[in-house]
JSON list of C-alpha atoms in Angstrom, two decimals:
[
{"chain": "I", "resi": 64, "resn": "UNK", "atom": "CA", "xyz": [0.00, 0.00, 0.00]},
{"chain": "I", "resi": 65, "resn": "UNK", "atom": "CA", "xyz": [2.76, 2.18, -0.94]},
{"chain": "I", "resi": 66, "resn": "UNK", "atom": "CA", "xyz": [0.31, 4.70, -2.79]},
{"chain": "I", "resi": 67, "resn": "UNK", "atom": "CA", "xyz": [-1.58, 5.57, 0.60]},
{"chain": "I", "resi": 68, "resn": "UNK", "atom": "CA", "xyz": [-1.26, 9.21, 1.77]},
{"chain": "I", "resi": 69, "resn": "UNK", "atom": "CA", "xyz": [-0.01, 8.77, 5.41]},
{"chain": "I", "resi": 70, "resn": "UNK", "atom": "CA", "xyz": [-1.69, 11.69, 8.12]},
{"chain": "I", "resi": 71, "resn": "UNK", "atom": "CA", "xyz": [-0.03, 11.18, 11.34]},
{"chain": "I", "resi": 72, "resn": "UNK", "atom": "CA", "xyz": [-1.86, 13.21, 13.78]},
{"chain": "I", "resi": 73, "resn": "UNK", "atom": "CA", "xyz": [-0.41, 11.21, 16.67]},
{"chain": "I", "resi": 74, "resn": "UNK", "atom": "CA", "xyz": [-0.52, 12.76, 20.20]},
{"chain": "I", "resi": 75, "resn": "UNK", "atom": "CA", "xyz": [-3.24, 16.10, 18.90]},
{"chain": "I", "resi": 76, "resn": "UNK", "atom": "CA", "xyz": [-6.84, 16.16, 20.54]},
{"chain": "I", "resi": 77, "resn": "UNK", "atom": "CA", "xyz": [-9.82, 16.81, 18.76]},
{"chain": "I", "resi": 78, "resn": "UNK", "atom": "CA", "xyz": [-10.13, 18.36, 16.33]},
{"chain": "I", "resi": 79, "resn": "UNK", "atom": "CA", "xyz": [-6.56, 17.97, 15.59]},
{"chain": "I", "resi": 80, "resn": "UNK", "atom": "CA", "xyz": [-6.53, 15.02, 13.55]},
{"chain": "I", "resi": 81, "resn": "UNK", "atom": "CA", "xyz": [-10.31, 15.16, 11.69]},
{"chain": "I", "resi": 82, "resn": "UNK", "atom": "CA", "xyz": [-8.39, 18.69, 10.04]},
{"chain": "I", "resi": 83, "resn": "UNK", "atom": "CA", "xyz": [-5.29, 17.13, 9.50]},
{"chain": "I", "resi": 84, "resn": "UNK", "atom": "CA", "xyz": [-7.45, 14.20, 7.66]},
{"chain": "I", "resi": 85, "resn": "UNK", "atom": "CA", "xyz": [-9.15, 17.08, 5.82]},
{"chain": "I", "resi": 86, "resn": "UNK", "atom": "CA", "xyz": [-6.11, 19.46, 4.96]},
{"chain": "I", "resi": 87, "resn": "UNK", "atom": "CA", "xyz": [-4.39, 16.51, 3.48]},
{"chain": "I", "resi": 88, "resn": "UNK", "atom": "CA", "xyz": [-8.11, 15.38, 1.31]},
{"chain": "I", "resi": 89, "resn": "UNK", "atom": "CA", "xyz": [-7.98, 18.51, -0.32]},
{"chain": "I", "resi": 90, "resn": "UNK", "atom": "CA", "xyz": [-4.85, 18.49, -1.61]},
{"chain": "I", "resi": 91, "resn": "UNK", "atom": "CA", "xyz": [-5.65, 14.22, -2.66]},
{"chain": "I", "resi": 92, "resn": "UNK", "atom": "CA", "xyz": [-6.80, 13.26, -5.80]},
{"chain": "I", "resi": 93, "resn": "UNK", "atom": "CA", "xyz": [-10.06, 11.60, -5.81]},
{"chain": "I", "resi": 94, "resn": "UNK", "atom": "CA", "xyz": [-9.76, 7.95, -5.44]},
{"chain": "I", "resi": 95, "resn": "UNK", "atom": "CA", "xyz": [-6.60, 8.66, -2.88]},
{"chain": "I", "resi": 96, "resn": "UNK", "atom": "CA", "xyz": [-6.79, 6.59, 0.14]},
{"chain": "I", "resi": 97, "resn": "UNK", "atom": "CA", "xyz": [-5.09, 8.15, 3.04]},
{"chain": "I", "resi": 98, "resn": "UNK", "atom": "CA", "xyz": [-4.40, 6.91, 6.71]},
{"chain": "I", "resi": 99, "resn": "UNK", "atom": "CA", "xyz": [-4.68, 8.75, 9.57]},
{"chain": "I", "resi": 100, "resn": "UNK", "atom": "CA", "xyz": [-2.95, 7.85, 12.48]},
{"chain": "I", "resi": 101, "resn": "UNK", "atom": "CA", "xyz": [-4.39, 9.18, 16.01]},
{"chain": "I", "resi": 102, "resn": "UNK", "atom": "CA", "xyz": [-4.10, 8.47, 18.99]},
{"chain": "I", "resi": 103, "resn": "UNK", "atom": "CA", "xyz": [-7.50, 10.69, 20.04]},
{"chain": "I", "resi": 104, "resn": "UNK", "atom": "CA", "xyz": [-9.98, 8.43, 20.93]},
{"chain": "I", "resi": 105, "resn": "UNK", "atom": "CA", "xyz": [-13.20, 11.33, 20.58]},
{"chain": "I", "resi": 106, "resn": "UNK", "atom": "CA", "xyz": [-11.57, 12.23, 17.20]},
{"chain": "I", "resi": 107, "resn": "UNK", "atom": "CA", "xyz": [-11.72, 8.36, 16.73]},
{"chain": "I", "resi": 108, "resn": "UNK", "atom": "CA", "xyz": [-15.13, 8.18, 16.76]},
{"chain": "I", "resi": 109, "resn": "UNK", "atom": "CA", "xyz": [-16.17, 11.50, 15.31]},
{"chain": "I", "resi": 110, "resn": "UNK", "atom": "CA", "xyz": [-13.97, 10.36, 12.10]},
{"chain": "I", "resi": 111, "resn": "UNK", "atom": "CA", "xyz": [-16.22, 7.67, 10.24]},
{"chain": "I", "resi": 112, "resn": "UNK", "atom": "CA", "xyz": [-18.75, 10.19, 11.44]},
{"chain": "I", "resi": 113, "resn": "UNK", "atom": "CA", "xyz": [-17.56, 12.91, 8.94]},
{"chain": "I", "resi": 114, "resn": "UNK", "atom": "CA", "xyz": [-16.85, 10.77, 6.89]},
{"chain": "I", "resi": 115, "resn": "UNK", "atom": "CA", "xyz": [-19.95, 9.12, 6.35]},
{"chain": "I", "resi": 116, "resn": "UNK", "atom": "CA", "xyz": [-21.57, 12.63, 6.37]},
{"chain": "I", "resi": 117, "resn": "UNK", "atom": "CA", "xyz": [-19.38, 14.13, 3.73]},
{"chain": "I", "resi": 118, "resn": "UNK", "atom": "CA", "xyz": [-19.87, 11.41, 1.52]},
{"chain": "I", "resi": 119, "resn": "UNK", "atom": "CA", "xyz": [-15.98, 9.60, 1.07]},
{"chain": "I", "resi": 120, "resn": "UNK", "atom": "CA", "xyz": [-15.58, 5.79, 2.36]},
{"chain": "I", "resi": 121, "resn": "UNK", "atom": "CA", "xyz": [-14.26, 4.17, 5.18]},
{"chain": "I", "resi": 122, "resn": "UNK", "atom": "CA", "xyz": [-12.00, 1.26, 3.65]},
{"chain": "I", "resi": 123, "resn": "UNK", "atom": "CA", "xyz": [-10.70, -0.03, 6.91]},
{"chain": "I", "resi": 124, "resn": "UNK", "atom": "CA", "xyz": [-9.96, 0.90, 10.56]},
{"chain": "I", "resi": 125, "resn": "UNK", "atom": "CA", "xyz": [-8.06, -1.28, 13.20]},
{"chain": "I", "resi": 126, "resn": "UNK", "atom": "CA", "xyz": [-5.84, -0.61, 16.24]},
{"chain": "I", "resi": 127, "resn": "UNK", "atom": "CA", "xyz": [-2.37, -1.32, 16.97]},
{"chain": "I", "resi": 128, "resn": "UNK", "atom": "CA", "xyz": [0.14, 0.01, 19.38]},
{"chain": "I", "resi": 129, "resn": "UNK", "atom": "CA", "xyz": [-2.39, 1.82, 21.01]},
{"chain": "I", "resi": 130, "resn": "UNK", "atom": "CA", "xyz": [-2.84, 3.68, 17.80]},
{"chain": "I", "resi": 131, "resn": "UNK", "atom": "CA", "xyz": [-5.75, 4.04, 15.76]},
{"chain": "I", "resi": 132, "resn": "UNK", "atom": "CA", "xyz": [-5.37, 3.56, 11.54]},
{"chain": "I", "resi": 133, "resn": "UNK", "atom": "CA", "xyz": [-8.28, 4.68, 9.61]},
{"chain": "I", "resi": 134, "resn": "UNK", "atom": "CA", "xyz": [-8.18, 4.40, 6.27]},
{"chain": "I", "resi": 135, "resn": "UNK", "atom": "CA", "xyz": [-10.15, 6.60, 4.01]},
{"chain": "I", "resi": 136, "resn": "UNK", "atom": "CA", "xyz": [-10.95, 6.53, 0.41]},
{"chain": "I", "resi": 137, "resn": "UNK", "atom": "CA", "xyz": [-11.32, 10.30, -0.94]},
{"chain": "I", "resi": 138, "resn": "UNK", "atom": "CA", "xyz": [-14.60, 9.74, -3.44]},
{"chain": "I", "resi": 139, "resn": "UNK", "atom": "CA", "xyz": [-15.73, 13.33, -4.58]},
{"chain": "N", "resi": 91, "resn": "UNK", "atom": "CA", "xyz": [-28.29, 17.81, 5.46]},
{"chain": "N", "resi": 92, "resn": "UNK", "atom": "CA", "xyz": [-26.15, 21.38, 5.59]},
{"chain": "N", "resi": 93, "resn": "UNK", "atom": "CA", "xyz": [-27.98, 24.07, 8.46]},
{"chain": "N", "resi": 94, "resn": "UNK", "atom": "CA", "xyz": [-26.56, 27.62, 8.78]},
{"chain": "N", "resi": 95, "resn": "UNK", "atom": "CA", "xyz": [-24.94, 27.39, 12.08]},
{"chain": "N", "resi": 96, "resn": "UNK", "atom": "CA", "xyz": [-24.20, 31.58, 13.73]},
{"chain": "N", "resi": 97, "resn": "UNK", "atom": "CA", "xyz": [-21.72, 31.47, 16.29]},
{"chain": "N", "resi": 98, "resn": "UNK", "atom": "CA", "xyz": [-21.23, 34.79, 18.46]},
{"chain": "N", "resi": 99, "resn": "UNK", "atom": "CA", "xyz": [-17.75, 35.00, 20.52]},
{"chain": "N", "resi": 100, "resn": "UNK", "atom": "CA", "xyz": [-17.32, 37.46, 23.02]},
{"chain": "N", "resi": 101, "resn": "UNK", "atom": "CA", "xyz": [-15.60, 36.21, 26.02]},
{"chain": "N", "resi": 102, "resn": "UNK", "atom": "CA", "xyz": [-11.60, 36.59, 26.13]},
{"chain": "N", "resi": 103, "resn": "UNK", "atom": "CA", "xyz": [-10.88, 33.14, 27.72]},
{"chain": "N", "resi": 104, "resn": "UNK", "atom": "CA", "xyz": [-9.29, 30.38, 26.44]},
{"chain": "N", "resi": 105, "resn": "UNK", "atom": "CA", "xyz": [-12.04, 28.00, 26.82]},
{"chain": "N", "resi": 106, "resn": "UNK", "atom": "CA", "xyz": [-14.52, 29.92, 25.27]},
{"chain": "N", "resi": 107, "resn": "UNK", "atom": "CA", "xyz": [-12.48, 31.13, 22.89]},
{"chain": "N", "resi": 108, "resn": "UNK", "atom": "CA", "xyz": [-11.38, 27.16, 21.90]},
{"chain": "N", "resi": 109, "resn": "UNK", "atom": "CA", "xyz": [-14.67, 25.41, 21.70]},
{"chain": "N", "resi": 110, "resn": "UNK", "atom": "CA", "xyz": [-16.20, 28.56, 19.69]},
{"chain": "N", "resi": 111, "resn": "UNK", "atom": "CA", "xyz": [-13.61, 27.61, 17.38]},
{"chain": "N", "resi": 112, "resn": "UNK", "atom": "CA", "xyz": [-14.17, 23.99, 17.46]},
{"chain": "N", "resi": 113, "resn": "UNK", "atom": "CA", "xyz": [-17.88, 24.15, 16.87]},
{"chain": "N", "resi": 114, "resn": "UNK", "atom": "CA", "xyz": [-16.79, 27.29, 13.40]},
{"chain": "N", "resi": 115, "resn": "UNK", "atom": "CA", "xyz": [-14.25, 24.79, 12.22]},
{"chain": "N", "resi": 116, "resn": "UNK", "atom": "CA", "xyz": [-16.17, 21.11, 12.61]},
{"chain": "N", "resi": 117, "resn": "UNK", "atom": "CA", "xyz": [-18.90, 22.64, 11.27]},
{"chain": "N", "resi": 118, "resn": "UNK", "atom": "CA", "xyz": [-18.10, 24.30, 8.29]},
{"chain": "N", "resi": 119, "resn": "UNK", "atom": "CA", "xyz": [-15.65, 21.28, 7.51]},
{"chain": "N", "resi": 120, "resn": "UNK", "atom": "CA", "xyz": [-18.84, 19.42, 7.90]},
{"chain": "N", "resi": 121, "resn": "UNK", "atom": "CA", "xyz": [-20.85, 21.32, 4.96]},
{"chain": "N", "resi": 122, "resn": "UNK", "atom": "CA", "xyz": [-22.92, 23.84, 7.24]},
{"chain": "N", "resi": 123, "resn": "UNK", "atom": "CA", "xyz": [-22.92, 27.27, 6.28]},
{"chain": "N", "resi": 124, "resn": "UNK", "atom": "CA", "xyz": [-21.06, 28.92, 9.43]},
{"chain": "N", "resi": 125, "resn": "UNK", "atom": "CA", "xyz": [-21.11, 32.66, 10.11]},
{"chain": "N", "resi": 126, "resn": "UNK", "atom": "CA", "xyz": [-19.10, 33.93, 12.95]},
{"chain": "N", "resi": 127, "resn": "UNK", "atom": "CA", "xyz": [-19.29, 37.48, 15.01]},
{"chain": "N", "resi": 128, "resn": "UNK", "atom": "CA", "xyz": [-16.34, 38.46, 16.90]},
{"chain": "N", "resi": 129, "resn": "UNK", "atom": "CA", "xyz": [-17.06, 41.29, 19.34]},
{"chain": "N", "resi": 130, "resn": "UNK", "atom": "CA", "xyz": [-16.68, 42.30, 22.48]},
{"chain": "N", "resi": 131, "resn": "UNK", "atom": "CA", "xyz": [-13.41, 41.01, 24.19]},
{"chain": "N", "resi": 132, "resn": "UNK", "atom": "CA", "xyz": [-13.03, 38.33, 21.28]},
{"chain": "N", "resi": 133, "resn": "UNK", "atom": "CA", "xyz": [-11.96, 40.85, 18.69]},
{"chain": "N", "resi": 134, "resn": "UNK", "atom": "CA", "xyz": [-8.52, 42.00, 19.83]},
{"chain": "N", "resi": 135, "resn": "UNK", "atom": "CA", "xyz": [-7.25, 38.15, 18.94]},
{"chain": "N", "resi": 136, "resn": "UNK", "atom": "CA", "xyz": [-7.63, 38.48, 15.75]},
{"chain": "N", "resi": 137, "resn": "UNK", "atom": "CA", "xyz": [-5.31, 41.61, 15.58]},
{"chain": "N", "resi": 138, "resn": "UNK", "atom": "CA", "xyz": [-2.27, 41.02, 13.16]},
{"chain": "N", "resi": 139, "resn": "UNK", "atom": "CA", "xyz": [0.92, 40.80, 14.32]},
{"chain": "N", "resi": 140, "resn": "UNK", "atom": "CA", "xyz": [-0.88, 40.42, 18.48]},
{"chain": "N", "resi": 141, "resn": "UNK", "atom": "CA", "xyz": [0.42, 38.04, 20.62]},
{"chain": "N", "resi": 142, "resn": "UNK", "atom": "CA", "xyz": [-1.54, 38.03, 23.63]},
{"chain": "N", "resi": 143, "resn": "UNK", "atom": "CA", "xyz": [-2.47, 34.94, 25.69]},
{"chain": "N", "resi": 144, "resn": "UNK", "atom": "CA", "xyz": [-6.17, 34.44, 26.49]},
{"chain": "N", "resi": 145, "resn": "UNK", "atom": "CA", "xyz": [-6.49, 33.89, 30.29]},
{"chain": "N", "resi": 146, "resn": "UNK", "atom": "CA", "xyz": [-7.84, 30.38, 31.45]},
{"chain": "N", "resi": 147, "resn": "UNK", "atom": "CA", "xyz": [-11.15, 30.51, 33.17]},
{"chain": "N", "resi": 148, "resn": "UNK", "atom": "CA", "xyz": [-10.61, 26.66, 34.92]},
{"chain": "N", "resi": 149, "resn": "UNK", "atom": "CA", "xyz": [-8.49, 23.64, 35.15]},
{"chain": "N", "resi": 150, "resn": "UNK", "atom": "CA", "xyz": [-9.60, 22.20, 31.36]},
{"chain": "N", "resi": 151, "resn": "UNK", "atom": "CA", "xyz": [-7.52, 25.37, 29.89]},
{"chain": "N", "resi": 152, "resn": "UNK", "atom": "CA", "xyz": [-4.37, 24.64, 31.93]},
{"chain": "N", "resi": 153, "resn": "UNK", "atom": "CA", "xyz": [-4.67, 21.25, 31.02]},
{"chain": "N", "resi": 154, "resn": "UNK", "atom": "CA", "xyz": [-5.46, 22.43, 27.31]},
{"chain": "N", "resi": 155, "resn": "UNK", "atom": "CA", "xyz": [-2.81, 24.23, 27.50]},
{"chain": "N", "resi": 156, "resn": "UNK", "atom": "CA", "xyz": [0.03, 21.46, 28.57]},
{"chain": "N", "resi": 157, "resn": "UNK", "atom": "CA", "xyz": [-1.20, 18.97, 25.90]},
{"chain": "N", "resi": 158, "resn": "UNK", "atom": "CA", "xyz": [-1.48, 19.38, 22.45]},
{"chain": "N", "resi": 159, "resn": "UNK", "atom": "CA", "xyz": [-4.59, 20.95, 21.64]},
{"chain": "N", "resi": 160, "resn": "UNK", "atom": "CA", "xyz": [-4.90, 23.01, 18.23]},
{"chain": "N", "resi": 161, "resn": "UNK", "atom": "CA", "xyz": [-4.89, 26.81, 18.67]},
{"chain": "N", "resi": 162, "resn": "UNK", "atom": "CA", "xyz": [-7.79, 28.61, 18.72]},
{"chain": "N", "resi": 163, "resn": "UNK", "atom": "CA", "xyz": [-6.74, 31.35, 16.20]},
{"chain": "N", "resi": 164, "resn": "UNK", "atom": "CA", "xyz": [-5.13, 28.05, 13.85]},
{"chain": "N", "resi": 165, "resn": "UNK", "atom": "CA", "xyz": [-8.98, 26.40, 14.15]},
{"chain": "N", "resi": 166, "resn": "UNK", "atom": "CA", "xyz": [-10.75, 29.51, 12.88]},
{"chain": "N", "resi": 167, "resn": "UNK", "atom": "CA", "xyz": [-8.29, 29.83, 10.41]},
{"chain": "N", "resi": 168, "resn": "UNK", "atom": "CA", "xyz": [-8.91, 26.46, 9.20]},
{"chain": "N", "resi": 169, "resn": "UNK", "atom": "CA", "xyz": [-13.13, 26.76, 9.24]},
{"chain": "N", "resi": 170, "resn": "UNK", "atom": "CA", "xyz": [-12.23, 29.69, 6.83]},
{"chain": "N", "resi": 171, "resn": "UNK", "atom": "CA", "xyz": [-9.62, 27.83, 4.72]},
{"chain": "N", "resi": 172, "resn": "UNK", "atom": "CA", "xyz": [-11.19, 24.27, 4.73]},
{"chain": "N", "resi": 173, "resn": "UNK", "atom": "CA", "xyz": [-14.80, 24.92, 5.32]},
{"chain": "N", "resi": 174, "resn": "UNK", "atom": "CA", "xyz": [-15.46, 28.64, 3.54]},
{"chain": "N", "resi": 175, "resn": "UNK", "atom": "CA", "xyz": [-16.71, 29.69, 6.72]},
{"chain": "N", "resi": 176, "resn": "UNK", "atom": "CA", "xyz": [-17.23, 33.35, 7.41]},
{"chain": "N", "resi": 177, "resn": "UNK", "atom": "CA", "xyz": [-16.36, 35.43, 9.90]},
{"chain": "N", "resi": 178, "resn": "UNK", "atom": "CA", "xyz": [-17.47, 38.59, 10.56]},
{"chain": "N", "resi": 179, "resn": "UNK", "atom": "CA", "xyz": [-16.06, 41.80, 13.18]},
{"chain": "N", "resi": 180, "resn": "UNK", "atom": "CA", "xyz": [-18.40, 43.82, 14.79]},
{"chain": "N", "resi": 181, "resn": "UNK", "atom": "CA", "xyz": [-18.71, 47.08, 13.63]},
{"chain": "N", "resi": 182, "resn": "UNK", "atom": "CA", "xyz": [-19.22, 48.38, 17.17]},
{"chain": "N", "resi": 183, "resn": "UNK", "atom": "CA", "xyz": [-16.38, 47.09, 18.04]},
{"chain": "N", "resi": 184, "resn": "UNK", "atom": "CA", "xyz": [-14.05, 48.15, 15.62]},
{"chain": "N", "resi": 185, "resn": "UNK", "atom": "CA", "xyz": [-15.06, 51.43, 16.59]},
{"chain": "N", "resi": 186, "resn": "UNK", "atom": "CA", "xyz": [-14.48, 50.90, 19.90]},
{"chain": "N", "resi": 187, "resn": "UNK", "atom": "CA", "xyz": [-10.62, 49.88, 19.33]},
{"chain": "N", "resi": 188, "resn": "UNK", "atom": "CA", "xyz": [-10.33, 52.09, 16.52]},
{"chain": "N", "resi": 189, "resn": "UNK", "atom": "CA", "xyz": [-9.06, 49.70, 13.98]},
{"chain": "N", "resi": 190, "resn": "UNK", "atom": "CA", "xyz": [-9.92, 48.86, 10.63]},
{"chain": "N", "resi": 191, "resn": "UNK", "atom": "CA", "xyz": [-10.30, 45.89, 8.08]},
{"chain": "N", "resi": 192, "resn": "UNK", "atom": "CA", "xyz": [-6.87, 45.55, 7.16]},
{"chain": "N", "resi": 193, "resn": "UNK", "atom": "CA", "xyz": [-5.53, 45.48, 10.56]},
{"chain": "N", "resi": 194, "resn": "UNK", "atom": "CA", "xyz": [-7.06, 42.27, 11.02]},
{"chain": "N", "resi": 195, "resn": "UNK", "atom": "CA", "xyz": [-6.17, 38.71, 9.82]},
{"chain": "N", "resi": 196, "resn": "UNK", "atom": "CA", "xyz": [-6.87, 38.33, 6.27]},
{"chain": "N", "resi": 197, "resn": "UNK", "atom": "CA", "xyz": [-9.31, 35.28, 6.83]},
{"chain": "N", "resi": 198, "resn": "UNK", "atom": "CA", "xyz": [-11.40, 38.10, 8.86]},
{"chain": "N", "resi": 199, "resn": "UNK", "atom": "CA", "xyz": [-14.10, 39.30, 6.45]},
{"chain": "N", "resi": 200, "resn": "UNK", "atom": "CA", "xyz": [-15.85, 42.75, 6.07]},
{"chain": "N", "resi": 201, "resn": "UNK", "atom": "CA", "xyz": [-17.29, 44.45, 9.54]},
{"chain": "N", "resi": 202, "resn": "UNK", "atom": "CA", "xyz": [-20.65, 43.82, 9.89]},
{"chain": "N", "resi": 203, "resn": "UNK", "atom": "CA", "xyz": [-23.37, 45.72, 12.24]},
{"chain": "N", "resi": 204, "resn": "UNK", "atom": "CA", "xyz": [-25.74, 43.45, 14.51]},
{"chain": "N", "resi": 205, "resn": "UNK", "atom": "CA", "xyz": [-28.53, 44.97, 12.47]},
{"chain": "N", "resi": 206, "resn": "UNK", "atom": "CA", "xyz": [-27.34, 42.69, 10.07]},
{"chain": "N", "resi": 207, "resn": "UNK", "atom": "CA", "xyz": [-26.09, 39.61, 11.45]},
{"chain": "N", "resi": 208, "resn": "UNK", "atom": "CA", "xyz": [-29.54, 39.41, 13.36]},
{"chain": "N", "resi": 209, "resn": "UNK", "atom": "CA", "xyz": [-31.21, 39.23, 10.28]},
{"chain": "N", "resi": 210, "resn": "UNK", "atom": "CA", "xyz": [-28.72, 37.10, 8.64]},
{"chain": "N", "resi": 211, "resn": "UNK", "atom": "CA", "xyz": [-29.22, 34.50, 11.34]},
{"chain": "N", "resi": 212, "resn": "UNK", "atom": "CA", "xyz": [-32.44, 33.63, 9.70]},
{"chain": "N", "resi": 213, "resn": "UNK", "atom": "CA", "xyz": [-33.92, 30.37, 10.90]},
{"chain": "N", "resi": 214, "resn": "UNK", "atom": "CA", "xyz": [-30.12, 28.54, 11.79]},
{"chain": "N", "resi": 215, "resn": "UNK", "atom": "CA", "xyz": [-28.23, 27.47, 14.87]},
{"chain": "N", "resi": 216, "resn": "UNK", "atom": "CA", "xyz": [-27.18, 30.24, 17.33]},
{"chain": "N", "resi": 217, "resn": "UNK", "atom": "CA", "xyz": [-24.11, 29.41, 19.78]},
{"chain": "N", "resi": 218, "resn": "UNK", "atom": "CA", "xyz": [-22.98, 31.87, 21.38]},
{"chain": "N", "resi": 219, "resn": "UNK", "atom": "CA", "xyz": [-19.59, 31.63, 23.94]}
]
């Protein structure tokens, strides 16, 4: 997955890393996936919430190291 | 579904201050139509070139403060910038600290009178910190 835009918003509270997600979508082409790394657990769950409400795609999310990936697929 | 979401800042603390800007940036990142009116003690942080501190009102600014929390002035920014979110100065207030336009960040827009952003405010959301 060498293509995927990497956001590390690591160790920001909310909103930190859902503008850090969104900075780096508007400079993405669509069809971009990006993963955001945070370590926020509100901004974990508010995430898929914008997302879902803005209209891109959630394409996975899992946790490791205490750290939170979500990948997002930019569709519009 | 996009609402027109008003948010009025007047206090000069930090907590105010920060979730006024969390509610102009999430929102208008969010597709609402966002208006914001800066007056009172609010407007002097959005003087170029100031660099004053906004006093905390309780423990959740200290602790705000010690951890990593985006600025206020970088979140309204950013509901500008990311969101097309307006923000407006009080006239009244510019009068009051004698400044004008361009002595203000260039995200600021045009002063606007109450007058106006009372009837602007239509049938949206009003927070006001």
């Amino acid at each position: 997955m060498s293509d995927r835009i990497l956001v590390d918003a690591k160790n920001t509270f909310c909103p930190g890393p859902l503008m850090e997600l969104i900075s780096n979508m508007k400079m993405a082409d669509v069809g971009a996936e990006l993963e955001l790394l945070s370590t926020d657990e509100g901004s974990a769950a508010d995430i898929p919430e914008w997302v879902n409400k803005v209209g891109h795609e959630i394409i996975d999310s899992f946790k490791e190291d205490d750290v939170l990936h979500i990948v997002v697929k930019k569709i519009k | 579904m996009s609402d027109k979401i008003n948010v009025m800042v007047t206090s000069e603390n930090m907590e105010q201050m920060q979730m006024a800007a969390m509610i102009a940036s999430v929102g208008a990142v969010s597709g609402n139509d966002v208006s914001v009116f800066l007056s009172m003690n609010a407007l002097k942080y959005f003087l170029k070139g100031n660099d004053l501190k906004a006093p905390v009102e309780g423990d959740m600014g200290t602790k705000m403060l010690e951890k990593n929390v985006p600025p206020f002035l970088e979140l309204f920014e950013q509901a500008v910038e990311l969101g097309d979110a307006k923000i407006y100065p009080c006239s009244m207030a510019m009068d009051m600290l004698e400044i004008k336009s361009e002595d203000l960040f260039d995200y600021v827009g045009e002063p606007m009178g109450l007058t106006k952003f009372i009837s602007d405010v239509n049938k949206g959301q009003v927070w006001s910190f």
